[in-house]
Coordinates of C-alpha atoms in Angstrom, one line a residue:
X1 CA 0.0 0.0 0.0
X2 CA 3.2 2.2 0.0
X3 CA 2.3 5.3 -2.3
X4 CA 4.1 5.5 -5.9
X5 CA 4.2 8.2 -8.3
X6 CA 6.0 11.9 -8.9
X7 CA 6.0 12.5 -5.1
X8 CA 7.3 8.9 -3.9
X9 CA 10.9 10.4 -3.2
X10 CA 9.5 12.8 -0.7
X11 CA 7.2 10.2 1.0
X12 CA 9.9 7.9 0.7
X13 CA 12.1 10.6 2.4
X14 CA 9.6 10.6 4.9
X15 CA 9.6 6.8 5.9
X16 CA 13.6 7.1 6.2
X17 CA 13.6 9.7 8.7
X18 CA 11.5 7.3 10.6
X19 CA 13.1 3.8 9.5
X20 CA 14.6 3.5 13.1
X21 CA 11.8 5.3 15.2
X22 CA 9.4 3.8 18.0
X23 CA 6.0 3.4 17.2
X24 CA 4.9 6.3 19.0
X25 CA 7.0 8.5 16.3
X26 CA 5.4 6.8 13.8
X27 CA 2.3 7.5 14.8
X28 CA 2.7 11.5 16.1
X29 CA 3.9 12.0 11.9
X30 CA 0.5 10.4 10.5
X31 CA -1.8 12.5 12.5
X32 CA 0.1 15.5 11.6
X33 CA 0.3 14.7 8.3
X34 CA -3.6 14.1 8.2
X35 CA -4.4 17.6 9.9
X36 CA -1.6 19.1 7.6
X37 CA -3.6 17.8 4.3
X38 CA -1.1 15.7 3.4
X39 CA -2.9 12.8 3.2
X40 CA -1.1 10.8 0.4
X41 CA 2.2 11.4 2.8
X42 CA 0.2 10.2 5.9
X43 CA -1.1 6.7 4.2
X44 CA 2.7 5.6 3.2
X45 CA 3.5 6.5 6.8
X46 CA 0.6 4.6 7.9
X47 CA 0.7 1.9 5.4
X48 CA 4.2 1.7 6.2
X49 CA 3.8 1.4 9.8
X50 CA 1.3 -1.4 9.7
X51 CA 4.0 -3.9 8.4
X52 CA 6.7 -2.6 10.7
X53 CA 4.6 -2.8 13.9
X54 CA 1.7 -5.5 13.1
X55 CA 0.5 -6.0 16.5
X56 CA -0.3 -2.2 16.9
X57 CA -3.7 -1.6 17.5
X58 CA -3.3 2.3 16.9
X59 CA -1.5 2.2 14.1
X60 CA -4.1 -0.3 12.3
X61 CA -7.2 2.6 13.6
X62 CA -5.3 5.3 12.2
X63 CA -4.4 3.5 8.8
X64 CA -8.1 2.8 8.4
X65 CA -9.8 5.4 9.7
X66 CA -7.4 7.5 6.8
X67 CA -8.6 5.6 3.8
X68 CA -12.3 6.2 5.3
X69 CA -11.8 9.4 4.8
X70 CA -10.0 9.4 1.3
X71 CA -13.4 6.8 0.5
X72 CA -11.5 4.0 0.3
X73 CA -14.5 1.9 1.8
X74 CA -13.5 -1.2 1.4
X75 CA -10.1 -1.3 1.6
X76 CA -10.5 0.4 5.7
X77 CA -13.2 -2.5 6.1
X78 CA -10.8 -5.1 5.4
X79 CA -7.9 -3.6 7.5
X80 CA -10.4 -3.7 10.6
X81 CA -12.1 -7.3 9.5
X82 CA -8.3 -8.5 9.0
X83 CA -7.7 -7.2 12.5
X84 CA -11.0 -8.5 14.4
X85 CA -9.9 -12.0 12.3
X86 CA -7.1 -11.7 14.0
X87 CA -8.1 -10.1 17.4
X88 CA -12.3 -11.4 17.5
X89 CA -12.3 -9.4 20.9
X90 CA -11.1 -6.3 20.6
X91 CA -13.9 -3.5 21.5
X92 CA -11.7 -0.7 19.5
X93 CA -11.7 -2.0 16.2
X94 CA -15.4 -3.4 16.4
X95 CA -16.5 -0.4 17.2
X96 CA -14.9 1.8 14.7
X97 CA -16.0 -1.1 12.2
X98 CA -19.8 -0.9 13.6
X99 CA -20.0 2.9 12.7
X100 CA -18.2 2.7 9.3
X101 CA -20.8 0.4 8.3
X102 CA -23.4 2.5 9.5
X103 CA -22.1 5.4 7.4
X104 CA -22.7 3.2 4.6
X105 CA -25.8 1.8 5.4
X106 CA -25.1 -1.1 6.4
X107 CA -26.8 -1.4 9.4
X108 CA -27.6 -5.2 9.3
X109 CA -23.3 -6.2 9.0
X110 CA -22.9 -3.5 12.1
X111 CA -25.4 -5.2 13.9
X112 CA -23.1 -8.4 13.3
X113 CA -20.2 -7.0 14.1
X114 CA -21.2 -5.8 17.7
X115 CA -22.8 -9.6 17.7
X116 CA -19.7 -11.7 17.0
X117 CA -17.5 -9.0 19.4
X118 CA -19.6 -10.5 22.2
X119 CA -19.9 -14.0 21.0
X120 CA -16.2 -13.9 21.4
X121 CA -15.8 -14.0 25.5
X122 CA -17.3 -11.0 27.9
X123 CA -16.5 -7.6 28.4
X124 CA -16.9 -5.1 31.0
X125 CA -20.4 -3.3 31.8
X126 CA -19.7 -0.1 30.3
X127 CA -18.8 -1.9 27.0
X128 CA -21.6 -3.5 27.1
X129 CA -23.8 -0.6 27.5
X130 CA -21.5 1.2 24.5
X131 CA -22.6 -1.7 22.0
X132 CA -26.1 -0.7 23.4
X133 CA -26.9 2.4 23.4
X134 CA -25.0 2.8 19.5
X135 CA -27.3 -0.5 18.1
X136 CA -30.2 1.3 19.5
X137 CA -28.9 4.5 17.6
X138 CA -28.8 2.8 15.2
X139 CA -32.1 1.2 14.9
X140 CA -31.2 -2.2 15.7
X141 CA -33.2 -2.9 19.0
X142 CA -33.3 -6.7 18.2
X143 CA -29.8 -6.6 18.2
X144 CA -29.2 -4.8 21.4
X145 CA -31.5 -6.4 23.6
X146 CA -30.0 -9.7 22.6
X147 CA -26.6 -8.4 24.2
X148 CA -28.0 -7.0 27.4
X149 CA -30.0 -10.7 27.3
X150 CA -26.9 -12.6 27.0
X151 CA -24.8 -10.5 29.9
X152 CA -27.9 -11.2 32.1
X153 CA -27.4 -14.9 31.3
X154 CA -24.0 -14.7 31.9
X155 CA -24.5 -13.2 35.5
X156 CA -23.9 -9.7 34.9
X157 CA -25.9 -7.9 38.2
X158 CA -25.5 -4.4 36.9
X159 CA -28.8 -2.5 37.5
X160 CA -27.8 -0.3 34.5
X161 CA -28.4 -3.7 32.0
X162 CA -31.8 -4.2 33.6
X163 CA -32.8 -1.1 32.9
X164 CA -31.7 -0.8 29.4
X165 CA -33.1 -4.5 28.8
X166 CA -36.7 -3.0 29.8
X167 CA -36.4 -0.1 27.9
X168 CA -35.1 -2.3 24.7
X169 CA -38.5 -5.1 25.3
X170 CA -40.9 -2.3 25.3
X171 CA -39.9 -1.0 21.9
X172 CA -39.7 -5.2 20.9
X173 CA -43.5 -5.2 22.2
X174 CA -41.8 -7.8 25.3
X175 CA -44.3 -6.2 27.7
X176 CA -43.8 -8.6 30.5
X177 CA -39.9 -8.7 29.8
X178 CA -39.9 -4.9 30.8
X179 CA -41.3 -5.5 34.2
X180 CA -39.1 -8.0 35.2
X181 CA -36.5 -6.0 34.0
X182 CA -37.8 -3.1 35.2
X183 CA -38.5 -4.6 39.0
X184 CA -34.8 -5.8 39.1
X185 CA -33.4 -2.2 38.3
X186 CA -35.9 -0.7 40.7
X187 CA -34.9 -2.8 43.5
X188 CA -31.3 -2.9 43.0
X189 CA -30.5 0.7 42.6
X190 CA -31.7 3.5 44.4
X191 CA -31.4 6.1 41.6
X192 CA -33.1 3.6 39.1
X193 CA -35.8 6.3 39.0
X194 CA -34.1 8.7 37.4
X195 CA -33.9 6.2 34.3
X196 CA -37.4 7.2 32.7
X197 CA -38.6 3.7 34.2
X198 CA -42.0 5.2 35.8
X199 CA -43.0 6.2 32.1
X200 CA -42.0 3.3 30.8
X201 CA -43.9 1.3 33.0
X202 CA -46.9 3.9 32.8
X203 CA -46.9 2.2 28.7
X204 CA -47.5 -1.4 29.4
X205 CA -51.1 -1.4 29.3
X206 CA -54.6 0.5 30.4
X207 CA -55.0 0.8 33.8
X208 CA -58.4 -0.6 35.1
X209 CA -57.6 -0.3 38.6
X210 CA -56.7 2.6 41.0
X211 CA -54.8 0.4 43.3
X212 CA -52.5 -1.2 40.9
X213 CA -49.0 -1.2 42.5
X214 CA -47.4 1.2 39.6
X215 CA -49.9 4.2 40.9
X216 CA -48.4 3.9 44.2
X217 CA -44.9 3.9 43.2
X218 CA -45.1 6.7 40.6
X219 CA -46.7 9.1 44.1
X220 CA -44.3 7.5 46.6
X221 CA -41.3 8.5 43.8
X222 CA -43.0 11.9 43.8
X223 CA -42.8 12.4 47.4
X224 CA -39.1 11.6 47.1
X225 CA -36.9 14.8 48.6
X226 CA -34.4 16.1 46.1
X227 CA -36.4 14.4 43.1
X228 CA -34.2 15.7 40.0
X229 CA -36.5 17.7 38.0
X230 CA -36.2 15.2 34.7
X231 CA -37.4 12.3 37.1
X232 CA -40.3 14.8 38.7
X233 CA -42.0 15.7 35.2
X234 CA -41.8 12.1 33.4
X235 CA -43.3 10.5 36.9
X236 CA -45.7 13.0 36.3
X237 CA -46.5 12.6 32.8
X238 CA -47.0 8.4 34.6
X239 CA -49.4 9.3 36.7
X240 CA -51.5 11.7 34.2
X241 CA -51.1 8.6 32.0
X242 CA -52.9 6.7 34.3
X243 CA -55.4 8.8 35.6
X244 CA -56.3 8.9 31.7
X245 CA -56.8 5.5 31.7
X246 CA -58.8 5.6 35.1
X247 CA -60.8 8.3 33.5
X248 CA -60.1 10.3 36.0
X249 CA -59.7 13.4 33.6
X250 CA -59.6 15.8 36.1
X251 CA -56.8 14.5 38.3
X252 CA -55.6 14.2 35.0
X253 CA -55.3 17.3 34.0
X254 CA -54.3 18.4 37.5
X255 CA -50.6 16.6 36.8
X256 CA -50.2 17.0 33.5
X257 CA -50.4 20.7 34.0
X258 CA -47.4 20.4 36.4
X259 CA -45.6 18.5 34.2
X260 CA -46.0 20.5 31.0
X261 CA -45.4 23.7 33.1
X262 CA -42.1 22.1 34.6
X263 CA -40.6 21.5 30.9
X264 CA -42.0 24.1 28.7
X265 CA -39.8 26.4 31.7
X266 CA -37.0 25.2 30.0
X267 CA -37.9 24.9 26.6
X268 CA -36.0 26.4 23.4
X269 CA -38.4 25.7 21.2
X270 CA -38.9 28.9 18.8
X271 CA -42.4 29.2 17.6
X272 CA -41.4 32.1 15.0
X273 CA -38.7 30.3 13.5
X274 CA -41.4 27.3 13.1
X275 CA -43.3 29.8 11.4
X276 CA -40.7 31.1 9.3
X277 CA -39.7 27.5 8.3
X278 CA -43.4 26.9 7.3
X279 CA -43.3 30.3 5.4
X280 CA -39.9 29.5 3.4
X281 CA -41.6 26.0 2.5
X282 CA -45.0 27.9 1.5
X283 CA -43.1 30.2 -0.9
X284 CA -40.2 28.0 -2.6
X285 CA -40.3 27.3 -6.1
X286 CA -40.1 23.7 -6.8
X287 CA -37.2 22.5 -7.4
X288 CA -35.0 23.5 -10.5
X289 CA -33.8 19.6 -11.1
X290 CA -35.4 16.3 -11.1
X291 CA -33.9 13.2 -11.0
X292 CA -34.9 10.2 -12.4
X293 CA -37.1 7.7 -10.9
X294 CA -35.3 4.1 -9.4
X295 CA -37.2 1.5 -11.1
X296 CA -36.1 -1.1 -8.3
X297 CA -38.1 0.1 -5.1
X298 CA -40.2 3.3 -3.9
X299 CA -40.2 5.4 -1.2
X300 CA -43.0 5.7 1.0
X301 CA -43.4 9.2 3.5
X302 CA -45.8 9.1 6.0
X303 CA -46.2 12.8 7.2
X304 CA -48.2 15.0 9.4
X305 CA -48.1 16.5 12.6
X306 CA -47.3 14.3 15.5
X307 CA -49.5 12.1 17.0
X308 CA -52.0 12.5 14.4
X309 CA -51.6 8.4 13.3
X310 CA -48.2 8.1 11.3
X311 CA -47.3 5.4 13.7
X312 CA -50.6 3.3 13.8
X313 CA -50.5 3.6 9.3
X314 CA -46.8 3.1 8.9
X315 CA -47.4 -0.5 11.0
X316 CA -50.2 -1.5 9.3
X317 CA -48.8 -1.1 5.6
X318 CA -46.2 -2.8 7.1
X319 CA -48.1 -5.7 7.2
X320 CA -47.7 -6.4 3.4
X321 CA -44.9 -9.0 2.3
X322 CA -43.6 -6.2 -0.2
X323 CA -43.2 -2.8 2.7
X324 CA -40.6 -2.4 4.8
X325 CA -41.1 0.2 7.4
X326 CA -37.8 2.0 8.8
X327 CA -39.2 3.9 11.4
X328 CA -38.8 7.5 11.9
X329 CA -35.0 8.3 10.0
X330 CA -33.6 11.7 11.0
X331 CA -31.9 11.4 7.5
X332 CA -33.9 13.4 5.6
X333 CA -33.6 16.4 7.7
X334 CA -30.0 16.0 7.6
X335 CA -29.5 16.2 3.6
X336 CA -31.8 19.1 3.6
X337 CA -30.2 21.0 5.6
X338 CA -26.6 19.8 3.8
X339 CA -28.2 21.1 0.5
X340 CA -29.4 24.6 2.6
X341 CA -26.2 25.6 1.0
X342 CA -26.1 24.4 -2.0
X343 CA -27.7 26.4 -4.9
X344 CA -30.6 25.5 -6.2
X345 CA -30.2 23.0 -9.5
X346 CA -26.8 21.6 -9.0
X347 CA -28.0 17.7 -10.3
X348 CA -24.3 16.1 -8.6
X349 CA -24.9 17.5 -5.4
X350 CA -28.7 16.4 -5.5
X351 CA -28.0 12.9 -6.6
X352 CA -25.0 12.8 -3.9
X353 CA -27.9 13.4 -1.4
X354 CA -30.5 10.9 -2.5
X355 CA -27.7 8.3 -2.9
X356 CA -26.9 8.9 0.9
X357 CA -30.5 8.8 2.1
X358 CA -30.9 5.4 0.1
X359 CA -28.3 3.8 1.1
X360 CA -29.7 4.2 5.0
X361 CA -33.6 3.8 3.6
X362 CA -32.6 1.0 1.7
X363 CA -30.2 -0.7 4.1
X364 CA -28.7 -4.2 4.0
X365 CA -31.4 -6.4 5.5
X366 CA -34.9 -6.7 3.8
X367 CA -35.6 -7.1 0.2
X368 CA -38.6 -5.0 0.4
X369 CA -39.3 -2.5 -2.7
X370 CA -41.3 -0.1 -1.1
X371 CA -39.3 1.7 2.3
X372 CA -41.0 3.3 4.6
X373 CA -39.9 7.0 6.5
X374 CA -42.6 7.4 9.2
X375 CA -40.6 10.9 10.7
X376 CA -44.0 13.3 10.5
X377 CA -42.2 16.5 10.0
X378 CA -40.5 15.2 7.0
X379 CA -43.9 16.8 5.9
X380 CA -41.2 20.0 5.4
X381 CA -39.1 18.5 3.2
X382 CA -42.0 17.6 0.2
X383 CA -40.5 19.4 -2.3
X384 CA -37.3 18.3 -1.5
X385 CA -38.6 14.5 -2.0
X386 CA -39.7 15.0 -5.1
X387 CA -36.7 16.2 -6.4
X388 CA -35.1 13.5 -5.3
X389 CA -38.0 10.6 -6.2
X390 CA -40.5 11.4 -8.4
X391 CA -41.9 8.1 -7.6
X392 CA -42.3 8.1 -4.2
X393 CA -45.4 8.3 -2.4
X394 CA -46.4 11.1 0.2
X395 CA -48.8 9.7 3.4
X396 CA -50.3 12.6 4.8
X397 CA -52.1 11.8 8.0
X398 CA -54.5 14.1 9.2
X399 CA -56.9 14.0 12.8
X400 CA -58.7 16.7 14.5
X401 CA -56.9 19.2 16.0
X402 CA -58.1 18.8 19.6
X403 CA -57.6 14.9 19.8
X404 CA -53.8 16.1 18.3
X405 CA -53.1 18.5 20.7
X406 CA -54.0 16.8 23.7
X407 CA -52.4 13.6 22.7
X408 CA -49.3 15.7 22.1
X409 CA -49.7 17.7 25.4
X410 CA -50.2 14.1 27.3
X411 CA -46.4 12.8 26.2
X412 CA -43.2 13.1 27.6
X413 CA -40.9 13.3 24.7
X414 CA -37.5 12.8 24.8
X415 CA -36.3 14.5 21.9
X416 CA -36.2 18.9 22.2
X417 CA -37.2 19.1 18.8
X418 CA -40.8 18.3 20.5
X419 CA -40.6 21.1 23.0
X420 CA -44.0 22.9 21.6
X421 CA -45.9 19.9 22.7
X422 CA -45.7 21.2 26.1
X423 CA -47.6 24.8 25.6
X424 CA -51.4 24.9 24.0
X425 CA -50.4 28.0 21.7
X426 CA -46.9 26.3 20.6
X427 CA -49.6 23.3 19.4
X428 CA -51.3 25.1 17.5
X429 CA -48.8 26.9 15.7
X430 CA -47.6 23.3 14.5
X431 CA -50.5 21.9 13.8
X432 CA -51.9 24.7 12.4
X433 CA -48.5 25.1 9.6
X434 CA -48.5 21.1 9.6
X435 CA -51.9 21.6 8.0
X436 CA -50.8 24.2 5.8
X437 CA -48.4 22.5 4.6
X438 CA -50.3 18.7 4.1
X439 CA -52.3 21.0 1.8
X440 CA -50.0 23.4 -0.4
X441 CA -48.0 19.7 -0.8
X442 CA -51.6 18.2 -2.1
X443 CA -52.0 21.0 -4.7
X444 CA -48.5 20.8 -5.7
X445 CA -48.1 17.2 -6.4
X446 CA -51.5 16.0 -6.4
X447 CA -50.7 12.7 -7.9
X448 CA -47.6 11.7 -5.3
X449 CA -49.8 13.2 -2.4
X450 CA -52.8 11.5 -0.2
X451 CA -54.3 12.4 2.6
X452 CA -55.4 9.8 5.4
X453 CA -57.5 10.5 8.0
X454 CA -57.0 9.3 11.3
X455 CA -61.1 8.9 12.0
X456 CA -61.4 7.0 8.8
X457 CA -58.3 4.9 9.3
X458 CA -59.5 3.5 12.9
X459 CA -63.0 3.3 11.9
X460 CA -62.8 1.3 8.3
X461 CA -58.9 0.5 8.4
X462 CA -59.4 -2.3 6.0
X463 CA -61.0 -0.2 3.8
X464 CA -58.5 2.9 4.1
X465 CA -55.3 0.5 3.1
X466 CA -57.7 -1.0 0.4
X467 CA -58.0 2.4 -1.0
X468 CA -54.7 2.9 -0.5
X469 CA -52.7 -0.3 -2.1
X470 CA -53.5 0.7 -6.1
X471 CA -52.1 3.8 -5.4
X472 CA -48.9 3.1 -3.8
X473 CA -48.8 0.1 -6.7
X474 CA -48.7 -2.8 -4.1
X475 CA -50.8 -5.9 -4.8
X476 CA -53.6 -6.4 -2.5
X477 CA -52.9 -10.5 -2.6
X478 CA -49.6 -9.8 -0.9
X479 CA -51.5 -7.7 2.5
X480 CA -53.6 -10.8 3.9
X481 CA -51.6 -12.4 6.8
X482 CA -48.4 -11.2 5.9
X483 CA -46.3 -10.2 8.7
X484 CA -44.7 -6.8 9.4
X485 CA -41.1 -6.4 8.3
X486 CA -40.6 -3.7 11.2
X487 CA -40.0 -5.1 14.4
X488 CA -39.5 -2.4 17.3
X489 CA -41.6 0.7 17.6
X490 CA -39.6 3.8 19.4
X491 CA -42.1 6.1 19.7
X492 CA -44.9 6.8 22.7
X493 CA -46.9 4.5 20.4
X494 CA -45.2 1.5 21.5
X495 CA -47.9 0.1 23.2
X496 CA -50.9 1.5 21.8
X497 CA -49.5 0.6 18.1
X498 CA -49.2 -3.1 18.6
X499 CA -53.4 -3.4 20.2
X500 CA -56.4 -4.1 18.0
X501 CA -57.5 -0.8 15.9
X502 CA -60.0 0.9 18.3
X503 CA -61.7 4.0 17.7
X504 CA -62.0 5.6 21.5
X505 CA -59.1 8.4 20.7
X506 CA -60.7 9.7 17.9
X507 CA -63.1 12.2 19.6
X508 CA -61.4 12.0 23.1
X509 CA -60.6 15.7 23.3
X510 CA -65.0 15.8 24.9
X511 CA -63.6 14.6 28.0
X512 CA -61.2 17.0 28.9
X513 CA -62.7 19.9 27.5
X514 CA -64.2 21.2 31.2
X515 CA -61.0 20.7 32.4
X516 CA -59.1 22.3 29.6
X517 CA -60.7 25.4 27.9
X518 CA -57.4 25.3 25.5
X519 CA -58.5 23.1 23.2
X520 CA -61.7 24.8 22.6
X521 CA -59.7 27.4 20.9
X522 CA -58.4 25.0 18.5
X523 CA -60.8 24.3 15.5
X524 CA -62.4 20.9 16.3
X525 CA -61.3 19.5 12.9

């Protein structure tokens, strides 16, 4: 791998000066060759250092993490996979490994990866929890909750793997999984509060009964003195949950007030920006460049403002043999923003950005040819999708706004890009430019775009996909008692998703509106 060419007597001249040096020296003159831009001079040192010091870790992460950069994708893979051939237990280069594959995609071999690292003899706690949290990242729950499962096996007693066991069953749908977990944690760690456990039990069922244990715990945890705020508000969001289910709408109402009051305190959230945003999207031309069309698969956006059913659709379409449904990506948002600089009609830099979103839509695991993208607020980025796809197909998911809002204003979100959902007039600016939006996308691109309503969909669902397979181009034959693709649901829906259909949200918004003139401002459809 030792460069050639016009400049090989000056990288030659710099492996001479370090023919006789220690590793260390070796290694100080590739990184500042990398941050000099002198990259070509930086491989032959690295290159070159590989075969003088072949048990050197460092100097095998350096030499691939180098020809990553300079794209040299495969060659860095097979300097880590000779490595981890080598060395099946080393954390370093499986981990640098997992993430280069996720860069690419590849999600299914990272997922191995992490797998076989842990296959190969234990490792410490906070390793373990490492490989967790990043396949979780990553969207590979499956994969994570099958590590924690096999520490627990193995003996580990760390409270921490409990907890994120729990947290990993409830997106798998392992409901009584999580409450063993979650019972070990509780009781073998006195800050296991403080790890979002009270919500996450709060989502394991309906609660039919005021004296079920979990109502005691989440006002005992309240009581606690010193209660870190994060712990106070989620506990409370638990116990507003469950009043809910009691239908106890005024105690209800009562907690969740608190709750919403304690985060929106320290929320960033920008409702003129928001607006602006909506604004920019209203006014844009569309785009100066199309590209063509994939013939091989389609893209499928299911849009709209939270909680208005792009969970509950995205799952059921999942059902057919022929959909694949990726979950909410954050991708999208990512390449939008990465083309906010670029002007207007530059093809290359468009088809750079759809080949990166494909390649993490797409993936390395199903054979699916239509993807799903259930992130609502990709609803901004229409235009932007059609540029990209002209095939794909826009879900826009519509409910009243008063069964929105207060669904929003029940949930504890972890993510700040939520922060409105925790003030009534913050609501309805997004739902009000969400609708906005779901419309001027319709007129636009009236053949890519459909509405779904959330009434309709839990009323007649069969119906609603009926209508809605000939559109999308997917066979009705292939959607009777085909099983999802998706496995894990990551949102507040976790629960509620994976339960017959039922109808008694839509229309909820009656019960609370005594104890919450708010929503009466807000149009009732």
């Amino acid at each position: 791998m030792t460069p050639t060419g016009s400049d090989s007597a000056r990288w030659q001249g710099e492996l001479d000066a370090l023919a006789e040096a220690p590793e260390a020296d070796w290694l100080e003159r590739g990184r500042a060759l990398t941050l000099q831009g002198a990259a070509e001079s930086a491989l032959a040192v690295y290159s070159q250092a590989a075969l003088r010091f072949p048990d050197s870790l460092d100097v095998r992460l350096g030499l691939a993490g180098l020809l990553w950069q300079r794209a040299a994708h495969a060659e860095a893979e097979a300097v880590l996979r000779d490595w981890l051939t080598m060395r099946p237990g080393d954390a370093a280069a499986a981990f640098l490994l997992t993430r280069f594959l996720r860069e690419r995609g590849r999600l299914q071999a990272a997922a191995e990866v992490m797998r076989q690292l842990f296959a190969h003899g234990p490792h410490d706690t906070d390793t373990v929890i490492d490989a967790v949290e990043l396949l979780d990242d990553y969207g590979r729950p499956q994969d994570a909750a099958a590590i924690c499962e096999e520490a627990i096996a193995a003996g580990a007693e760390d409270a921490r793997l409990y907890a994120y066991a729990g947290m990993l069953a409830i997106q798998l749908g392992q409901f009584a999984r999580v409450r063993e977990r979650y019972g070990y944690a509780l009781a073998h760690h006195p800050d296991a509060v403080n790890w979002n456990i009270p919500l996450g039990l709060a989502g394991l069922q309906r609660y039919a009964d005021e004296a079920h244990p979990d109502l005691a715990l989440f006002r005992e945890v309240l009581q606690r003195p010193g209660l870190p705020e994060r712990t106070r508000f989620s506990t409370l969001f638990a116990l507003g949950k469950a009043y809910d289910d009691l239908g106890d709408y005024a105690r209800a109402v009562d907690v969740l007030r608190q709750a919403n009051a304690s985060v929106h305190a320290h929320s960033q959230w920008s409702r003129k920006l928001w607006k602006r945003s909506v604004e920019a999207r209203l006014a844009a031309p569309t785009n100066a460049v199309t590209l063509e069309a994939p013939t091989d698969w389609t893209p499928i956006f299911v849009v709209g403002a939270p909680r208005s059913g792009t969970t509950l659709l995205a799952r059921l379409l999942a059902r057919h043999s022929e959909v694949c449904n990726r979950g909410e990506l954050g991708w999208l948002d990512v390449v939008a923003q990465r083309l906010g600089s670029t002007p207007s009609g530059q093809r290359q830099a468009l088809q750079d950005a759809a080949a990166r979103y494909a390649m993490h839509l797409r993936q390395d695991d199903a054979q699916a040819r239509w993807l799903i993208d259930k992130q609502p607020l990709n609803l901004l980025h229409v235009d932007l999708i059609m540029a990209m796809w002209p095939n794909a197909r826009v879900l826009w998911c519509t409910r009243g706004a008063r069964d929105t809002a207060l669904s929003l204003w029940s949930q504890s979100f972890h993510d700040a890009a939520h922060d409105y959902a925790y003030d009534f007039d913050d609501i309805a600016a997004v739902i009000h430019g969400c609708a906005r939006l779901g419309a001027h996308w319709l007129a636009r691109y009236p053949e890519a775009v459909r509405s779904v309503s959330y009434e309709a969909l839990v009323e007649a669902p069969e119906q609603t996909l009926g209508d809605l397979l000939p559109w999308l181009g997917l066979p009705a034959s292939a959607m009777a008692n085909a099983q999802p693709h998706e496995g894990s649901i990551s949102t507040a829906s976790a629960w509620q998703a994976r339960q017959p259909v039922y109808t008694r949200s839509a229309g909820r918004w009656r019960h609370y509106a005594p104890y919450l003139p708010e929503l009466l401002k807000l149009p009732e459809h």
